[in-house]
Coordinates of C-alpha atoms in Angstrom, one line a residue:
M781 CA -10.9 10.1 17.1
G782 CA -9.1 10.9 19.5
T783 CA -5.7 11.4 19.3
D784 CA -2.7 9.9 22.6
G785 CA 1.2 11.4 21.0
V786 CA 3.5 8.4 22.1
E787 CA 7.2 8.3 21.5
Q788 CA 9.3 6.3 17.3
D789 CA 8.3 3.2 17.8
K790 CA 11.9 1.6 17.1
L791 CA 9.6 -1.4 15.6
L792 CA 8.4 2.0 13.5
R793 CA 4.2 0.4 12.8
S794 CA 1.9 2.9 12.0
I795 CA -0.9 -0.2 12.7
R796 CA -1.3 -1.1 16.5
Y797 CA -4.0 -3.6 17.5
K798 CA -5.3 -5.4 20.0
D799 CA -7.5 -7.2 21.5
G800 CA -10.6 -5.1 19.6
S801 CA -8.3 -1.9 19.8
L802 CA -6.9 -0.2 17.1
Q803 CA -4.9 2.9 16.8
L804 CA -2.8 4.3 13.4
L805 CA 0.4 5.9 13.3
D806 CA -0.9 9.8 11.7
Q807 CA 0.8 9.9 9.1
R808 CA -0.3 13.3 8.0
K809 CA 1.6 14.7 11.3
L810 CA 4.9 13.0 10.1
P811 CA 7.7 13.5 11.0
L812 CA 7.4 16.0 13.0
E813 CA 5.1 14.8 15.3
T814 CA 4.4 10.7 15.7
T815 CA 1.1 10.8 16.9
Y816 CA -1.7 7.6 17.1
V817 CA -5.3 8.0 16.4
D818 CA -7.9 6.2 18.2
I819 CA -10.3 4.3 16.1
R820 CA -13.1 3.3 17.8
D821 CA -14.9 2.1 14.7
S822 CA -16.4 1.6 11.3
K823 CA -17.8 5.4 10.6
D824 CA -13.8 6.2 12.3
G825 CA -12.1 3.6 9.8
W826 CA -13.2 5.7 7.2
A827 CA -12.3 8.8 8.2
A828 CA -8.8 7.8 9.0
I829 CA -8.7 6.7 5.3
S830 CA -10.5 9.4 3.1
E831 CA -8.8 11.9 4.8
M832 CA -5.4 9.6 4.7
V833 CA -4.4 9.0 8.0
V834 CA -3.6 6.0 7.4
R835 CA -2.4 5.3 3.3
G836 CA -1.3 2.5 0.9
A837 CA -3.2 0.0 -0.6
P838 CA -2.3 -2.9 1.9
A839 CA -2.7 -0.6 5.4
I840 CA -5.6 1.0 3.8
A841 CA -7.5 -2.9 3.4
I842 CA -6.4 -3.6 6.6
T843 CA -8.1 -0.5 8.9
A844 CA -10.4 -1.8 7.1
S845 CA -11.5 -4.7 8.5
L846 CA -9.5 -4.2 11.6
S847 CA -12.2 -1.1 12.2
L848 CA -14.8 -3.4 11.2
A849 CA -13.7 -5.8 13.3
V850 CA -13.1 -2.8 16.9
E851 CA -16.5 -2.2 15.9
I852 CA -18.6 -5.1 16.5
S853 CA -15.8 -6.4 19.6
N854 CA -17.7 -4.0 21.2
L855 CA -21.1 -3.9 20.8
R856 CA -23.5 -4.3 23.4
T857 CA -26.0 -5.9 22.2
F858 CA -27.2 -7.3 19.3
N859 CA -30.6 -8.2 19.1
G860 CA -30.8 -10.0 15.2
T861 CA -30.4 -13.5 13.6
P862 CA -27.1 -14.6 11.9
S863 CA -28.1 -13.5 8.5
D864 CA -28.7 -10.0 10.1
A865 CA -25.0 -10.2 12.0
A866 CA -23.9 -11.0 7.8
L867 CA -26.1 -8.0 6.5
F868 CA -25.3 -5.6 9.3
I869 CA -21.0 -6.9 8.3
S870 CA -22.1 -6.5 4.3
N871 CA -23.2 -3.2 4.7
K872 CA -20.8 -1.8 6.5
L873 CA -18.2 -2.8 4.3
D874 CA -20.1 -1.6 1.2
Y875 CA -19.2 1.8 3.5
L876 CA -15.6 1.3 4.1
V877 CA -15.4 0.4 0.5
S878 CA -16.6 3.8 -0.4
S879 CA -12.9 6.3 1.4
R880 CA -11.1 5.3 -1.7
P881 CA -11.7 3.4 -4.7
T882 CA -8.2 2.8 -6.6
A883 CA -7.4 0.2 -4.5
V884 CA -8.2 -2.9 -5.0
N885 CA -7.0 -4.6 -1.7
L886 CA -9.8 -2.2 -0.1
S887 CA -12.2 -4.5 -2.4
D888 CA -11.0 -7.5 -2.1
A889 CA -10.9 -8.1 1.8
A890 CA -14.5 -6.9 1.8
T891 CA -15.4 -9.1 -0.7
K892 CA -13.9 -11.9 1.3
L893 CA -15.2 -11.1 4.5
K894 CA -18.3 -11.3 3.0
E895 CA -18.0 -14.1 1.5
L896 CA -16.5 -15.7 5.0
V897 CA -19.4 -14.1 7.2
Q898 CA -22.3 -15.2 4.6
K899 CA -20.9 -18.3 4.5
V900 CA -21.1 -18.7 9.2
A901 CA -24.0 -17.2 8.9
A902 CA -26.1 -19.6 7.0
N903 CA -24.9 -22.5 9.9
A904 CA -24.4 -21.3 12.6
S905 CA -27.0 -21.0 15.5
E906 CA -26.6 -17.4 17.0
A907 CA -24.5 -13.9 15.7
Q908 CA -21.9 -13.9 17.5
A909 CA -20.5 -17.0 15.6
V910 CA -20.8 -14.3 12.8
F911 CA -19.0 -11.6 14.2
Q912 CA -16.0 -13.6 15.3
A913 CA -15.1 -15.0 12.9
C914 CA -15.1 -11.9 11.4
I915 CA -13.0 -10.8 14.1
E916 CA -10.2 -13.6 13.6
A917 CA -10.3 -12.6 10.5
A918 CA -9.7 -9.3 9.9
E919 CA -6.5 -10.4 12.4
I920 CA -5.5 -12.4 10.0
M921 CA -4.8 -10.0 7.3
L922 CA -2.8 -8.8 9.9
E923 CA -0.1 -11.3 10.6
D924 CA -0.3 -12.0 6.7
D925 CA 0.6 -8.9 5.6
V926 CA 4.0 -8.9 7.4
A927 CA 4.6 -12.3 6.4
S928 CA 3.3 -11.2 2.6
N929 CA 6.1 -8.8 2.4
K930 CA 8.8 -10.4 3.6
A931 CA 8.7 -12.6 1.4
I932 CA 8.3 -9.7 -1.8
G933 CA 11.4 -8.2 -0.5
H934 CA 13.0 -11.6 -0.8
F935 CA 12.1 -12.3 -4.4
G936 CA 12.6 -8.7 -4.9
A937 CA 16.4 -8.5 -3.9
R938 CA 17.1 -11.7 -5.2
F939 CA 16.2 -10.6 -8.4
L940 CA 17.3 -7.5 -9.1
Q941 CA 20.8 -9.4 -7.7
K942 CA 20.7 -11.7 -10.5
Q943 CA 20.0 -9.1 -13.2
Q944 CA 23.0 -7.6 -12.0
T945 CA 25.7 -8.9 -14.1
D946 CA 28.9 -7.0 -12.4
R947 CA 27.9 -8.2 -9.0
R948 CA 28.5 -4.5 -8.0
K949 CA 26.4 -2.7 -5.3
I950 CA 22.9 -2.1 -5.9
S951 CA 21.4 1.6 -6.1
V952 CA 17.1 1.5 -6.0
L953 CA 14.7 4.2 -6.9
T954 CA 11.3 4.0 -5.4
H955 CA 8.5 6.9 -5.4
C956 CA 5.9 7.5 -2.5
N957 CA 5.4 5.8 0.1
T958 CA 5.6 1.4 -0.2
G959 CA 6.8 0.5 3.8
S960 CA 6.3 0.1 7.1
L961 CA 3.5 3.2 7.2
A962 CA 1.5 1.4 4.2
T963 CA 1.0 -2.1 4.6
A964 CA 1.3 -4.3 8.6
G965 CA 5.2 -4.4 7.7
Y966 CA 8.2 -4.0 6.3
G967 CA 7.1 -3.0 3.2
T968 CA 6.1 -3.8 -0.9
A969 CA 8.8 -1.7 -3.2
L970 CA 10.6 -0.2 0.2
G971 CA 10.8 -3.7 1.6
V972 CA 12.5 -4.9 -1.2
I973 CA 14.6 -2.4 -0.8
R974 CA 15.1 -3.5 3.0
S975 CA 16.2 -7.1 1.6
L976 CA 18.9 -5.9 -0.3
H977 CA 20.1 -3.3 2.9
E978 CA 19.6 -6.3 4.7
T979 CA 21.9 -8.6 3.1
G980 CA 24.8 -6.0 1.8
V981 CA 24.5 -5.1 -1.6
L982 CA 22.6 -2.7 -1.9
E983 CA 24.9 1.1 -2.4
R984 CA 21.9 3.9 -1.0
A985 CA 17.6 4.1 -2.0
Y986 CA 16.8 7.8 -3.8
C987 CA 13.3 8.8 -2.8
T988 CA 11.2 11.2 -4.3
E989 CA 9.2 13.2 -2.4
T990 CA 6.3 13.0 -4.0
R991 CA 4.0 15.6 -4.6
P992 CA 1.5 17.0 -3.3
F993 CA 1.3 15.4 -1.3
N994 CA 5.5 14.7 0.2
Q995 CA 4.7 10.9 1.1
G996 CA 8.1 10.5 -0.4
S997 CA 10.1 13.7 1.7
R998 CA 8.2 12.7 5.0
L999 CA 7.3 9.4 5.1
T1000 CA 9.5 7.5 3.0
A1001 CA 12.3 9.7 3.9
F1002 CA 11.4 8.5 7.6
E1003 CA 10.7 5.2 7.3
L1004 CA 15.0 5.1 5.5
V1005 CA 16.5 7.2 8.7
H1006 CA 15.0 5.1 11.3
D1007 CA 16.6 1.9 9.9
N1008 CA 19.5 3.6 8.6
I1009 CA 19.5 2.6 4.9
P1010 CA 21.5 4.9 2.8
A1011 CA 19.3 7.6 1.3
T1012 CA 19.2 10.3 -0.1
L1013 CA 16.5 11.9 -1.3
I1014 CA 15.4 13.6 -4.9
A1015 CA 12.4 16.4 -6.1
D1016 CA 9.8 14.2 -8.8
S1017 CA 11.5 16.6 -11.4
A1018 CA 15.1 15.4 -10.9
A1019 CA 14.3 11.5 -11.6
A1020 CA 15.0 11.9 -15.5
A1021 CA 18.9 13.9 -14.4
L1022 CA 19.9 10.7 -11.6
M1023 CA 18.9 8.1 -14.0
K1024 CA 20.8 10.1 -17.1
A1025 CA 24.0 10.8 -14.5
G1026 CA 23.8 7.2 -14.6
R1027 CA 23.3 6.7 -10.1
V1028 CA 20.3 4.2 -10.5
D1029 CA 20.4 0.7 -11.6
A1030 CA 16.8 0.1 -10.9
V1031 CA 13.3 1.6 -9.8
I1032 CA 11.0 -0.4 -8.0
V1033 CA 7.5 1.1 -7.1
G1034 CA 4.3 -0.3 -5.3
A1035 CA 0.6 -0.7 -6.6
D1036 CA -3.1 -0.2 -5.8
R1037 CA -4.0 -1.9 -8.5
V1038 CA -3.0 -4.5 -11.1
A1039 CA -4.6 -4.9 -14.3
A1040 CA -4.8 -8.8 -15.3
N1041 CA -2.4 -7.6 -17.9
G1042 CA 0.3 -5.5 -15.8
D1043 CA -1.4 -2.0 -16.3
T1044 CA -0.7 -1.1 -12.7
A1045 CA -1.8 2.3 -11.4
N1046 CA 0.4 3.6 -8.7
K1047 CA 1.2 7.5 -7.5
I1048 CA 0.7 10.1 -9.6
G1049 CA 4.0 10.3 -11.1
T1050 CA 5.2 6.5 -11.4
Y1051 CA 4.2 6.5 -15.6
S1052 CA 6.8 9.5 -15.6
L1053 CA 9.6 7.5 -14.0
A1054 CA 8.5 4.2 -15.9
L1055 CA 9.1 6.6 -18.9
S1056 CA 11.9 7.7 -17.7
A1057 CA 13.4 4.6 -16.8
L1058 CA 12.4 2.8 -20.2
H1059 CA 14.2 5.2 -22.5
H1060 CA 17.8 5.3 -19.5
G1061 CA 17.9 1.3 -19.9
I1062 CA 17.0 1.3 -16.6
P1063 CA 14.6 -1.7 -15.4
F1064 CA 10.7 -1.0 -13.8
Y1065 CA 10.1 -3.1 -11.2
V1066 CA 7.0 -3.1 -10.0
A1067 CA 6.4 -5.1 -6.2
A1068 CA 2.6 -5.8 -4.6
P1069 CA 0.7 -9.0 -3.1
L1070 CA -1.5 -10.7 -5.3
T1071 CA -4.0 -9.3 -3.3
S1072 CA -3.3 -5.9 -5.5
I1073 CA -4.2 -8.0 -8.4
D1074 CA -7.7 -7.2 -9.8
S1075 CA -7.8 -10.8 -12.5
S1076 CA -11.3 -9.4 -13.1
I1077 CA -10.6 -5.9 -15.5
S1078 CA -8.3 -6.5 -18.2
S1079 CA -6.1 -2.9 -18.8
G1080 CA -5.5 -0.1 -16.7
E1081 CA -8.4 1.7 -18.9
E1082 CA -11.1 0.8 -16.9
I1083 CA -9.2 1.3 -13.4
V1084 CA -11.2 4.2 -11.8
I1085 CA -8.9 6.8 -11.0
E1086 CA -9.9 8.6 -8.3
E1087 CA -9.2 12.6 -7.8
R1088 CA -7.8 14.4 -4.6
S1089 CA -8.5 17.6 -3.1
A1090 CA -7.8 20.7 -5.5
K1091 CA -6.4 21.9 -1.7
E1092 CA -4.0 19.7 -1.9
L1093 CA -2.0 22.1 -4.6
L1094 CA -3.3 25.2 -3.5
R1095 CA -1.3 24.7 -0.3
T1096 CA 0.8 23.7 1.6
H1097 CA 1.8 20.4 3.9
G1098 CA -0.3 18.4 1.0
G1099 CA -3.8 21.0 1.4
M1100 CA -3.3 21.7 5.3
G1101 CA -1.0 24.8 5.1
E1102 CA -0.7 28.3 3.7
Q1103 CA -2.0 29.2 0.2
V1104 CA 0.5 29.6 -2.0
A1105 CA -0.8 29.0 -5.8
A1106 CA -2.9 32.2 -7.3
S1107 CA -6.1 32.0 -6.4
G1108 CA -9.4 31.5 -8.3
I1109 CA -6.2 29.3 -10.9
S1110 CA -8.4 25.8 -11.6
V1111 CA -6.5 22.3 -10.4
W1112 CA -7.2 18.7 -11.7
N1113 CA -4.9 16.6 -9.1
P1114 CA -5.3 12.2 -9.6
A1115 CA -3.7 10.7 -7.5
F1116 CA -2.3 8.3 -9.3
D1117 CA -1.5 7.2 -12.9
V1118 CA -1.6 4.2 -14.6
T1119 CA 1.8 2.8 -15.8
P1120 CA 1.2 0.7 -19.3
A1121 CA 2.3 -3.4 -18.5
T1122 CA 4.7 -2.7 -21.7
V1123 CA 7.2 0.0 -20.3
I1124 CA 7.5 -2.5 -16.7
S1125 CA 9.9 -5.0 -16.8
A1126 CA 8.6 -7.8 -13.7
I1127 CA 5.9 -7.4 -11.3
V1128 CA 7.6 -9.4 -7.6
T1129 CA 4.5 -10.9 -5.8
E1130 CA 5.1 -12.7 -2.2
K1131 CA 4.7 -16.0 -4.7
G1132 CA 7.6 -15.4 -6.9
V1133 CA 8.7 -12.3 -9.8
I1134 CA 6.3 -12.4 -12.8
T1135 CA 8.0 -11.8 -16.5
R1136 CA 6.6 -10.5 -19.7
E1137 CA 8.5 -12.8 -21.5
G1138 CA 9.2 -11.3 -24.5
T1139 CA 5.3 -10.1 -24.9
D1140 CA 3.6 -7.3 -24.8
S1141 CA 1.5 -7.6 -20.9
F1142 CA 2.0 -10.5 -18.4
D1143 CA 0.2 -13.0 -18.8
I1144 CA -1.1 -13.1 -15.0
R1145 CA -3.9 -15.4 -14.4
G1146 CA -1.6 -18.0 -15.6
F1147 CA 0.9 -17.3 -13.2
I1148 CA -2.1 -17.2 -9.9
E1149 CA -3.7 -20.3 -10.9
K1150 CA 0.1 -22.0 -11.4
V1151 CA 0.5 -20.7 -7.8
A1152 CA -2.7 -22.7 -6.5
A1153 CA -2.6 -25.4 -8.3
S1154 CA 1.5 -25.8 -6.5
S1155 CA -0.8 -24.7 -3.5
S1156 CA -3.2 -27.5 -3.3
Y1157 CA -0.6 -30.7 -3.3

């Protein structure tokens, strides 16, 4: 992968794609350096995802799809049938999905692309038609994600305002990074915060540092400062004290995978925030697109949790700096934890807000069916 330094983009885009060319903002180097990485094929895409050049469930899925689109756009020759082309794409997608296992958006995007190319291959006379269908579908994913995020922001901001009965401004705590850097643009949980700010009802956003990779201090803080949103960075361990001090009205986080009952896998430390919010009587919200929902699994018990390298704890700068821990110490470094549906107040999607309505779990399948039925008219 090659690099190309550029000045800070006013729109703060983590993904730059045009005419078979893909560049990713190297998030490992933020906030000190703004450098873009050239992605030429699925191998580059796999490495960028695995090494956290790009992160955030929506952005990972889009990166995988576009890295494959770039590769097939630049294929000089392909001596095969439409079925061979579909198999080529399917194998590349399986490889890309292996880069990070927890985020369902990646496997969901791969499944949809596989189904599409197989359908096209059944009726195509040449392989190029299959490749073109894959490219166009990946490009649509990029466009749709921004629109989806803005809808999440709108629904979430409106819902939070309705819950705030005294009409004062709202202060919100968030965890990890769920903004433009984690998506194609605008963001999920951070999109709700952006929408609250745009409508003039945000008092202050609080972001955790999000150890050990520091996505909060490096990325979320970077976005909040970039957009001139009133914000304060806190240590992960300060969240409970902040809540006890009465400085938080709501907690809102993103999601890498949501089970059918509403159990949610998100960045490690999310579960602790949810329990603290419950203790202090503060609503805890999840903001995620429907592509983050895995209705094939009934609960969070079935979610595979990725474990990251011990270096992220043993060394500074997410494992890339000097050693700070004692040599010989063993390390447990799960990238995510699962927050049970029972402690989640609501789930904000691009199609509306899902609530538990007095039950211990969310009827997510019912919500999706209702959305599908309404869109069919």
